C-alpha positions as MATLAB code, in Angstrom:
seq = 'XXXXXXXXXXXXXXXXXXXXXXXXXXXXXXXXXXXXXXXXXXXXXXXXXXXXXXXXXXXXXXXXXXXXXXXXXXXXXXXXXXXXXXXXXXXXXXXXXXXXXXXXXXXXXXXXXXXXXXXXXXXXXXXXXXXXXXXXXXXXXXXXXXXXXXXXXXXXXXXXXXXXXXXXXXXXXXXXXXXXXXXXXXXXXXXXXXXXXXXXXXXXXXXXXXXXXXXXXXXXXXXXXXXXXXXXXXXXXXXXXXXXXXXXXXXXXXXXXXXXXXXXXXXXXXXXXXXXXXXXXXXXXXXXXXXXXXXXXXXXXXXXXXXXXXXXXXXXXXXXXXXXXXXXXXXXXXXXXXXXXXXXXXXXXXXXXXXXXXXXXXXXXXXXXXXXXXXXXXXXXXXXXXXXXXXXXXXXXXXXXXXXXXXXXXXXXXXXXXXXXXXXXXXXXXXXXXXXXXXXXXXXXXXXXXXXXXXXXXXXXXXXXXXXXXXXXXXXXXXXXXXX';
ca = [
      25.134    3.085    5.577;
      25.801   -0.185    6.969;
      25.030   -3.615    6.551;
      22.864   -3.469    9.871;
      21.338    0.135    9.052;
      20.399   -1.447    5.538;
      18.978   -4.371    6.964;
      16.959   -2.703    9.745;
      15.274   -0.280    7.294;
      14.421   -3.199    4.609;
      12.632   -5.155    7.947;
      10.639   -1.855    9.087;
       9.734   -1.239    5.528;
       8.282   -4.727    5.040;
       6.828   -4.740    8.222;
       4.903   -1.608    6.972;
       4.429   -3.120    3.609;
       2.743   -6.216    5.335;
       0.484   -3.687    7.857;
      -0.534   -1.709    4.711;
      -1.674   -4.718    2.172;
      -3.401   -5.889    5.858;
      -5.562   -2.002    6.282;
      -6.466   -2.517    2.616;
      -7.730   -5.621    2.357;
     -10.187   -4.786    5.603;
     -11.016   -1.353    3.205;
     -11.720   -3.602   -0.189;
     -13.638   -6.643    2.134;
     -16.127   -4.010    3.729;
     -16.403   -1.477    1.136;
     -20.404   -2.166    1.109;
     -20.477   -2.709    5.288;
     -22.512    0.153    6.991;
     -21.016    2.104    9.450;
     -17.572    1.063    7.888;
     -15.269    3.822    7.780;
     -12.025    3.819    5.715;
      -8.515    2.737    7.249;
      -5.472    4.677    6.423;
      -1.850    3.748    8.135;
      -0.326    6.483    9.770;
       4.193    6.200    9.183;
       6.897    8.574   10.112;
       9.911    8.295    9.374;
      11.850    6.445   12.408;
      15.400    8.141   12.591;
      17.965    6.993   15.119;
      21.202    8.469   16.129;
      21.013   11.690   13.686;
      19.921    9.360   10.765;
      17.560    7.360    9.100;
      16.246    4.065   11.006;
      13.437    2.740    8.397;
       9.771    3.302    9.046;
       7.728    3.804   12.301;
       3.903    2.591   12.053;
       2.176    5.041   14.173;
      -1.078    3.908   14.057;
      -4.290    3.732   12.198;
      -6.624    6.481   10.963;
     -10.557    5.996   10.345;
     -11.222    8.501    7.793;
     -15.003    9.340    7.576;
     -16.976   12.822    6.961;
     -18.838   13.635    9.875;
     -20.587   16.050    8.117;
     -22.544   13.689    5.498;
     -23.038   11.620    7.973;
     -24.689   13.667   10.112;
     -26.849   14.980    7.551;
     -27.709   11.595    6.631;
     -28.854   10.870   10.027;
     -31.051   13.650   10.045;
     -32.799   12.340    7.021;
     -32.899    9.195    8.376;
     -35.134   10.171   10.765;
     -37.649   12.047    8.635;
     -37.700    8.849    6.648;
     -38.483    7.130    9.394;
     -41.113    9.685   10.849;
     -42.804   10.001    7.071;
     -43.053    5.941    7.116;
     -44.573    5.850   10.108;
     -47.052    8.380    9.008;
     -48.064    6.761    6.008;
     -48.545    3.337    7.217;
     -50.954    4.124    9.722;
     -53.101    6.277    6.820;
     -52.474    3.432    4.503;
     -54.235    1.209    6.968;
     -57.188    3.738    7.890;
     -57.628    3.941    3.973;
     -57.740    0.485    3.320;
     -60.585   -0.443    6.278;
     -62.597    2.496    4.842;
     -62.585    1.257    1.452;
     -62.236    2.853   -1.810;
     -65.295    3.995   -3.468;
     -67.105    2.110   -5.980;
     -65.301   -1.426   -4.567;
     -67.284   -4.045   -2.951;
     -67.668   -4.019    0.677;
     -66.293   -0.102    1.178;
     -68.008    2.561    3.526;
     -69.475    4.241    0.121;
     -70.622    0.920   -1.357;
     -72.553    0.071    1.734;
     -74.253    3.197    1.768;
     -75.234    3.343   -1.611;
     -76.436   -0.858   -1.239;
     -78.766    0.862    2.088;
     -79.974    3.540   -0.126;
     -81.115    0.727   -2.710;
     -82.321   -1.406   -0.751;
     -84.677    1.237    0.892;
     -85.911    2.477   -2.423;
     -86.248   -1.363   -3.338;
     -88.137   -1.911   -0.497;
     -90.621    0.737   -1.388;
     -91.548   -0.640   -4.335;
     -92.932   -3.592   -2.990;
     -93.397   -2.545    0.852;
     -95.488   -6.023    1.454;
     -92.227   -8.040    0.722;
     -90.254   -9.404    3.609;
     -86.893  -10.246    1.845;
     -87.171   -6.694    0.705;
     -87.461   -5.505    4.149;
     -84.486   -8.177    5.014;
     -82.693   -6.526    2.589;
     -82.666   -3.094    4.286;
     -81.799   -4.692    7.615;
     -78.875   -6.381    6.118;
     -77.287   -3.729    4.222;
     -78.323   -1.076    7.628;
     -76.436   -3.500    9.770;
     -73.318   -3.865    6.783;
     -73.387   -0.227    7.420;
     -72.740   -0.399   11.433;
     -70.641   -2.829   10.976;
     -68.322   -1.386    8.505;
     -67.968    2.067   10.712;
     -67.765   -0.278   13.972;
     -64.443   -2.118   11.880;
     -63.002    1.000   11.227;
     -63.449    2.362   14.880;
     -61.846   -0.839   16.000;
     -59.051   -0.619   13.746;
     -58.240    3.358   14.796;
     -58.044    2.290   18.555;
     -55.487   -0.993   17.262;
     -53.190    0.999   15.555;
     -53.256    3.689   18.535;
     -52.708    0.939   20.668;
     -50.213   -0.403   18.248;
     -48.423    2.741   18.071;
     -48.172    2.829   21.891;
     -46.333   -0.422   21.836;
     -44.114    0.858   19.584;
     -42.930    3.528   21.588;
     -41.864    1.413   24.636;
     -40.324   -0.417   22.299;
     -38.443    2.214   21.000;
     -37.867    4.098   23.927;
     -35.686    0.642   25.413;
     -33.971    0.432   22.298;
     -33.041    4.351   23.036;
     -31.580    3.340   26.430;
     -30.725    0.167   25.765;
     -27.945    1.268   22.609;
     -27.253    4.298   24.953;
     -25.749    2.077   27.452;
     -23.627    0.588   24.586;
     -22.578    3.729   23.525;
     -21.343    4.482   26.559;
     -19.392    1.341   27.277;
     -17.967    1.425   23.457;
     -16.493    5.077   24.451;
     -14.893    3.582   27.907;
     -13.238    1.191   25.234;
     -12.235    3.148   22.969;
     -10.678    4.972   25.584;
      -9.127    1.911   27.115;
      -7.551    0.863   23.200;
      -6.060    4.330   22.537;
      -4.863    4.371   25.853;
      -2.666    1.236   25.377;
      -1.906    2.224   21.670;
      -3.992    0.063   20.339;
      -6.272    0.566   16.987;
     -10.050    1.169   18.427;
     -11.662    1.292   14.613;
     -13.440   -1.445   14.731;
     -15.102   -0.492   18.033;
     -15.737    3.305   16.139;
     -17.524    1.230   13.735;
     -19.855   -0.536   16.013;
     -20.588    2.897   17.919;
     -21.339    4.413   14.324;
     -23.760    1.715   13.632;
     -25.421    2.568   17.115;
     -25.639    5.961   16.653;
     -27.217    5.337   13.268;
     -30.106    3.009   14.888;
     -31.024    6.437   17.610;
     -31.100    8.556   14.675;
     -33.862    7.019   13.352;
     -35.862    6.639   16.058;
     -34.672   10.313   17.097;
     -32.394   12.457   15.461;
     -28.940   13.520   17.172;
     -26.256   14.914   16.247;
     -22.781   13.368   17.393;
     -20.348   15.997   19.194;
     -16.515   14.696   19.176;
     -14.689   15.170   22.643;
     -11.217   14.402   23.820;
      -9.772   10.557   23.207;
     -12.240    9.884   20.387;
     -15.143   10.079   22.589;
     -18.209   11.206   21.504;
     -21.564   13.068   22.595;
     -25.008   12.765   21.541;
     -27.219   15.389   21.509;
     -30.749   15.504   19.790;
     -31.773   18.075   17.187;
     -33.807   20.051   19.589;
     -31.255   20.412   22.165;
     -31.523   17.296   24.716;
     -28.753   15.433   25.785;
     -29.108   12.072   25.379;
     -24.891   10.893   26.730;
     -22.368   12.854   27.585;
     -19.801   10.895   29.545;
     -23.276    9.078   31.025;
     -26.325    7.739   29.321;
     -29.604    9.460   30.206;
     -32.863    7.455   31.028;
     -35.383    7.705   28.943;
     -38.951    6.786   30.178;
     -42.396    5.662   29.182;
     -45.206    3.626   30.497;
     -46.784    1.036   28.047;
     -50.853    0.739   28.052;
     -51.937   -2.245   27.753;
     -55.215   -1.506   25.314;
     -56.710    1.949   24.387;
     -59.547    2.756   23.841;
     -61.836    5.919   22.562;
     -61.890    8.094   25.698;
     -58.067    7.405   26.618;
     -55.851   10.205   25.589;
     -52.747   11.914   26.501;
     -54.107   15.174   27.327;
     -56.471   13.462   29.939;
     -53.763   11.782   31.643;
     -54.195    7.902   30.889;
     -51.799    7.759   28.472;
     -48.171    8.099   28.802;
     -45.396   10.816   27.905;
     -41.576   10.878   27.535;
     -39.297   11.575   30.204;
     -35.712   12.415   30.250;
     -33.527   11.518   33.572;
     -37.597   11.839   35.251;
     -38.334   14.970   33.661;
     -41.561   14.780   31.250;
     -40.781   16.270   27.705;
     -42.485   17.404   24.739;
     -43.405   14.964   22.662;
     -44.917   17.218   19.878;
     -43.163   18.178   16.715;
     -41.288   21.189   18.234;
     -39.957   19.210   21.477;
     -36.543   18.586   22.294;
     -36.919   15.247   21.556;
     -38.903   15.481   18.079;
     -37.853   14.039   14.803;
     -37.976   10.569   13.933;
     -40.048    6.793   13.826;
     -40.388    8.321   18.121;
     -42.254   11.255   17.502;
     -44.573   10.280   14.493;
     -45.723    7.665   16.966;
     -46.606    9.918   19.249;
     -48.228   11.468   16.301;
     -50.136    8.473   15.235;
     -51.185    7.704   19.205;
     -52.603   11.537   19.994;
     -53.592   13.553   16.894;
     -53.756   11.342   13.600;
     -55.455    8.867   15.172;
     -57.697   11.188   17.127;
     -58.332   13.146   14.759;
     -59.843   10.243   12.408;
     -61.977    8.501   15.511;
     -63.465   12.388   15.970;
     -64.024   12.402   12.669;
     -66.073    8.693   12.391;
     -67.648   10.308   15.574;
     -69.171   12.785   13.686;
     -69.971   10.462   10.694;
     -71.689    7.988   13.146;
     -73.729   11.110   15.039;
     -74.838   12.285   10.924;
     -75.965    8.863   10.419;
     -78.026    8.587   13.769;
     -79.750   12.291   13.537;
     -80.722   11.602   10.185;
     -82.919    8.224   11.557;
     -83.524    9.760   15.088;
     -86.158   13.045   13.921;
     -89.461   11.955   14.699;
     -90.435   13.833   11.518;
     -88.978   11.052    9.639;
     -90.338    7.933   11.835;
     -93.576    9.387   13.371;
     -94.032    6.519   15.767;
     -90.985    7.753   17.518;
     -90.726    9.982   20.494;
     -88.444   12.486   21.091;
     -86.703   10.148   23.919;
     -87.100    7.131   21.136;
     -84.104    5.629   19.315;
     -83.860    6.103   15.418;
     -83.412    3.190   12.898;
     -79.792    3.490   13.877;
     -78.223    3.475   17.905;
     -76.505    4.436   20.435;
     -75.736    0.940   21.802;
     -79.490    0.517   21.325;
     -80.278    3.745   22.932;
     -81.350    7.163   22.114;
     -78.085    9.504   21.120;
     -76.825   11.918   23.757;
     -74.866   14.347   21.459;
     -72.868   15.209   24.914;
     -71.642   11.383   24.487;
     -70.414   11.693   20.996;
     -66.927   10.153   21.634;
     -66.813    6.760   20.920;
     -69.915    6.653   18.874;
     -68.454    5.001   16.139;
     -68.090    2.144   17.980;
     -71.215    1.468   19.681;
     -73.379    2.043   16.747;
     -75.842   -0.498   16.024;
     -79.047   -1.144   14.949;
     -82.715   -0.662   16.969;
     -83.181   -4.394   18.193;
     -86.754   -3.918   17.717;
     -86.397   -4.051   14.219;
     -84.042   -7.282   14.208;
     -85.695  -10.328   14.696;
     -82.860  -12.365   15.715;
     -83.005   -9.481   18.723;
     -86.390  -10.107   19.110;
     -87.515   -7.557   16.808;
     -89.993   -7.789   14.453;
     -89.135   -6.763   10.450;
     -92.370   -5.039    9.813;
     -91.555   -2.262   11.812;
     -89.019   -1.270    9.087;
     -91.877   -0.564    7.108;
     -94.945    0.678    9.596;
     -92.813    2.485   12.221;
     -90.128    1.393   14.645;
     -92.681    2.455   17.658;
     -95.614    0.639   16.234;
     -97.050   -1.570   18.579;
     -98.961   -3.776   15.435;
     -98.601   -3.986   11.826;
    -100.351   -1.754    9.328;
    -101.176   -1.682    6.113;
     -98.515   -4.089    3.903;
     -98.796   -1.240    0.900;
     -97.851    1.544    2.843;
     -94.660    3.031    1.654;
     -94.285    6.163    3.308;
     -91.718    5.374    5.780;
     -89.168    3.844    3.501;
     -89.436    6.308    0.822;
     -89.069    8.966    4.228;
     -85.791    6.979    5.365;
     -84.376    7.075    1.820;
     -85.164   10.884    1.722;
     -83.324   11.344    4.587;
     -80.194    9.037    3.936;
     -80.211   10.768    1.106;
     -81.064   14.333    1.936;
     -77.597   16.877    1.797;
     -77.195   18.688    5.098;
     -74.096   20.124    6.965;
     -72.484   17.811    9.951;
     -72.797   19.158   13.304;
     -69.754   18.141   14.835;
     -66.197   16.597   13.279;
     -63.775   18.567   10.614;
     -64.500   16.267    8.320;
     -66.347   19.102    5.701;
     -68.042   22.458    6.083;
     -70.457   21.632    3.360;
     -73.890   20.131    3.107;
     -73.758   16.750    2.360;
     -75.405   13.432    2.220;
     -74.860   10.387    4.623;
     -72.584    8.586    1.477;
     -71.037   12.307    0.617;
     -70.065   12.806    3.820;
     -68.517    8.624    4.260;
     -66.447    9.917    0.925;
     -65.335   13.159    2.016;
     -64.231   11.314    5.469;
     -61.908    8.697    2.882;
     -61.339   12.026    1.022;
     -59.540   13.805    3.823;
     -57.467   10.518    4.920;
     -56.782    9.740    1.465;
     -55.272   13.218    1.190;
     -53.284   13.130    3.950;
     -51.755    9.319    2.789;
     -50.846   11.325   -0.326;
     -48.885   13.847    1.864;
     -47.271   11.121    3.734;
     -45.936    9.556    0.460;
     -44.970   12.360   -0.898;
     -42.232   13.318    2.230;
     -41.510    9.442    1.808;
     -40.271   10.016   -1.999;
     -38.606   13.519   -0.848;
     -36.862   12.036    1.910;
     -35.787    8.725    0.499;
     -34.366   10.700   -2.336;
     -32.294   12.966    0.185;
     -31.538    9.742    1.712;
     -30.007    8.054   -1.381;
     -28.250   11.413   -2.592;
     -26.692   11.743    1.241;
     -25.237    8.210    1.143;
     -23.948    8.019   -2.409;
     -22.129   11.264   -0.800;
     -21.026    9.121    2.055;
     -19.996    6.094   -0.030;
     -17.599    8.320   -2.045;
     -15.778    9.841    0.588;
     -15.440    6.236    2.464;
     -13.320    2.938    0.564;
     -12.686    3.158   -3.593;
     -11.719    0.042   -4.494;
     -10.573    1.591   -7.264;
      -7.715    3.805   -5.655;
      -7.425    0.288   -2.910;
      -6.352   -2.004   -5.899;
      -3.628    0.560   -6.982;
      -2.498    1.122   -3.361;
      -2.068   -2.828   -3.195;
      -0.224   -3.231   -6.315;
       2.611    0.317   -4.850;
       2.227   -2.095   -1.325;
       3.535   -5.193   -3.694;
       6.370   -3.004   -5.193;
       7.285   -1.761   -2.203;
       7.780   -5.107   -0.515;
       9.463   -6.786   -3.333;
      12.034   -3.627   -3.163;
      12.686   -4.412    0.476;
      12.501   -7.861    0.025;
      15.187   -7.345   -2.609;
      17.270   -5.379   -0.418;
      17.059   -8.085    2.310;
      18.300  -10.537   -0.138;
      21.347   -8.866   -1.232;
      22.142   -8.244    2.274;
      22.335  -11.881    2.912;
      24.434  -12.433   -0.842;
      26.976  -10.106    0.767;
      27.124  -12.112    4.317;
      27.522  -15.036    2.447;
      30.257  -13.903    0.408;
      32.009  -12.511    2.996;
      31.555  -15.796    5.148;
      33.536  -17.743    2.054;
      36.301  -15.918    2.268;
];
């Protein structure tokens, strides 16, 4: 070998050296960076003439498992979807109130039911009658709170699908443009890893909001489709759609038509838990917007109708018609079970017991249709009301139970049954955060050791001092031979 051959081989090889230490240090700097995916430099052997010329650097590898990372993605989204869940029962439970604290559905219930068996003790006394109106009107106002609060996070959850949905398109669109470059770098023999690991990071963000699965193609280009067999880009981005309502309310729902659905390229899709599109934070809003949600205002419905029935029966107020209004309302009219929806929020109590309504207090006490007082001892009426607030009986309407119960049973069977379903929610939380954690500890192992980088940096060092060396007894040699 030559002087020339010698010196070629010891530049390539320190080239390489100098490329290497340069791939590492981007492996040991973003060894914690999501979507990061290990850099190895591809080298051949470059051989010219028959023999060997030195090294060739033919490019740069990304070295990732696809198949973690898909798995991860998928339990990304039923993370997501379980969050989403649990927040929204979280907040139903915490408006409701947990028995035995102050101010909760139960509390209220049982402060009405003292209040009316105070009052009978001492039917003459006004703040004892006062006392029954208050605690009757902390009871329509706690159930109208909790109405309110069902139709804000429905409403809530409606925002959050438009936003979601223009995320979807929006990162989409990126995803396409980041495989045209990709494309484009390749193409010109260029590395394209750091544009892999922005598209990685993308496709990470859709497969929380809806699961996909990422299907290589030719030139490092990818496509996505979802779980349930949409395609959401393959070569072109598809358009997802969805109209945003401004406010729900009790009597809006998606199987009536004023509320919104998905489409794909214009074509409405399932959004239920077996659509093509289901999985993730998407779908359990969905979730939250037409069945958890409706499900728990059908349910205060029914509470609010138990509550009404038990005041309305003119065998518990004689003074009251059958077309009369009970102690508690329909918007301060008699209750129409055929206009049960939405009950829960126009409850209120009979103005003609309010005085700030006009109302007079006595009535409490001597009927609500008595026309003049009677007799200030008479306690029949509010021991009848407690009776009755009292009295166990099975609920007409709702799914809340299927046994007899009392107007506070029946308020803690309701907390019950979304209390219950919270604990579901948490418990796919802890199973799927666990998956989570196991599925990237998997990831993180197969991606940069900075363990195995350090030793690869110290062989890189070695291997440039050798060439280094070689280069420098090159030159002793030239110079010798130039002194003689």
């Amino acid at each position: 070998m030559g002087m020339t051959s010698a010196l070629s081989n010891a530049l390539s090889g320190l080239t390489a050296s100098a490329r290497t230490a340069d791939v590492i240090s981007s492996n040991i700097a973003n060894a914690t960076t999501d979507g990061y995916g290990r850099r190895e430099l591809d080298m051949s052997s470059r051989v010219l003439g028959g023999s060997g010329s030195g090294v060739h650097i033919d490019g740069v590898s990304r070295i990732v498992d696809q198949g973690v990372i898909a798995d991860r993605r998928i339990a990304d989204a039923d993370l997501g979807a379980a969050t989403t869940r649990a927040g929204f029962l979280n907040r139903i439970e915490e408006v409701v109130g947990e028995p035995g604290t102050a101010g909760s559905l139960s509390d209220r219930m049982a402060g009405l039911d003292a209040s009316l068996i105070e009052a009978s003790s001492r039917p003459d006394s006004e703040p004892r009658l006062q006392n029954v109106l208050r605690n009757a009107k902390g009871v329509t106002d706690h159930i109208n709170s909790i109405s309110r609060e069902i139709q804000t996070q429905r409403t809530d959850a409606d925002h959050s699908i438009a936003q979601q949905v223009d995320q979807l398109n929006s990162s989409l669109k990126n995803i396409e443009q980041l495989n045209h470059a990709i494309l484009t770098q390749k193409s010109s023999g260029r590395d394209a890893s750091a544009l892999m690991d922005q598209r990685q990071q993308l496709v990470d963000r859709i497969s929380a909001i809806v699961p996909v699965r990422a299907v290589p193609r030719e030139h490092d280009q990818i496509a996505l489709i979802t779980t349930g067999g949409a395609v959401l880009l393959d070569g072109r981005a598809a358009e997802i759609g969805f109209t945003q309502t401004g406010l729900i309310t009790e009597d809006m729902t998606f199987s009536a038509g004023s509320l919104s659905g998905l489409t794909l390229n214009g074509n409405p899709v399932s959004t239920g838990n077996n659509g093509i599109m289901s999985g993730g934070t998407l779908t359990a809003s969905f979730e939250v917007r037409d069945d958890l949600a409706v499900t728990a205002q059908s349910d205060l419905d029914a509470l609010a109708r138990d509550l009404v029935e038990r005041f309305q029966d003119p065998a518990v107020d004689a003074t009251l018609s059958p077309l009369d209004a009970g102690l508690f309302t329909d918007a301060n009219a008699l209750f129409d079970p055929a206009n049960e929806p939405g009950l829960s929020t126009r409850l209120s109590i009979n103005t003609r017991v309010d005085p700030e309504s006009g109302g007079a207090i006595w009535r409490l006490r001597d009927g609500i249709g008595a026309t003049t007082q009677g007799d200030v001892g008479n306690a029949n009426l509010l021991q009848t009301m407690s009776s009755a607030l009292t009295r166990t009986q099975v609920p007409v309407s709702g799914d809340i139970t299927t046994a007899s119960r009392s107007a506070a049973g029946l308020s803690s069977d309701f907390l019950s049954k979304v209390g219950t379903a919270h604990q579901m929610a948490e418990a796919d939380i802890a199973f799927a955060s666990t998956k989570v954690d196991t599925l990237k500890g998997q990831e993180l192992t197969s991606g940069v050791d900075t363990d195995y980088e350090m030793q690869q940096l110290l062989l890189v060092e070695q291997s440039y001092a050798s060439n280094a060396r070689v280069m420098q007894t090159i030159d002793d040699l030239i110079q010798t031979l130039l002194r003689i």
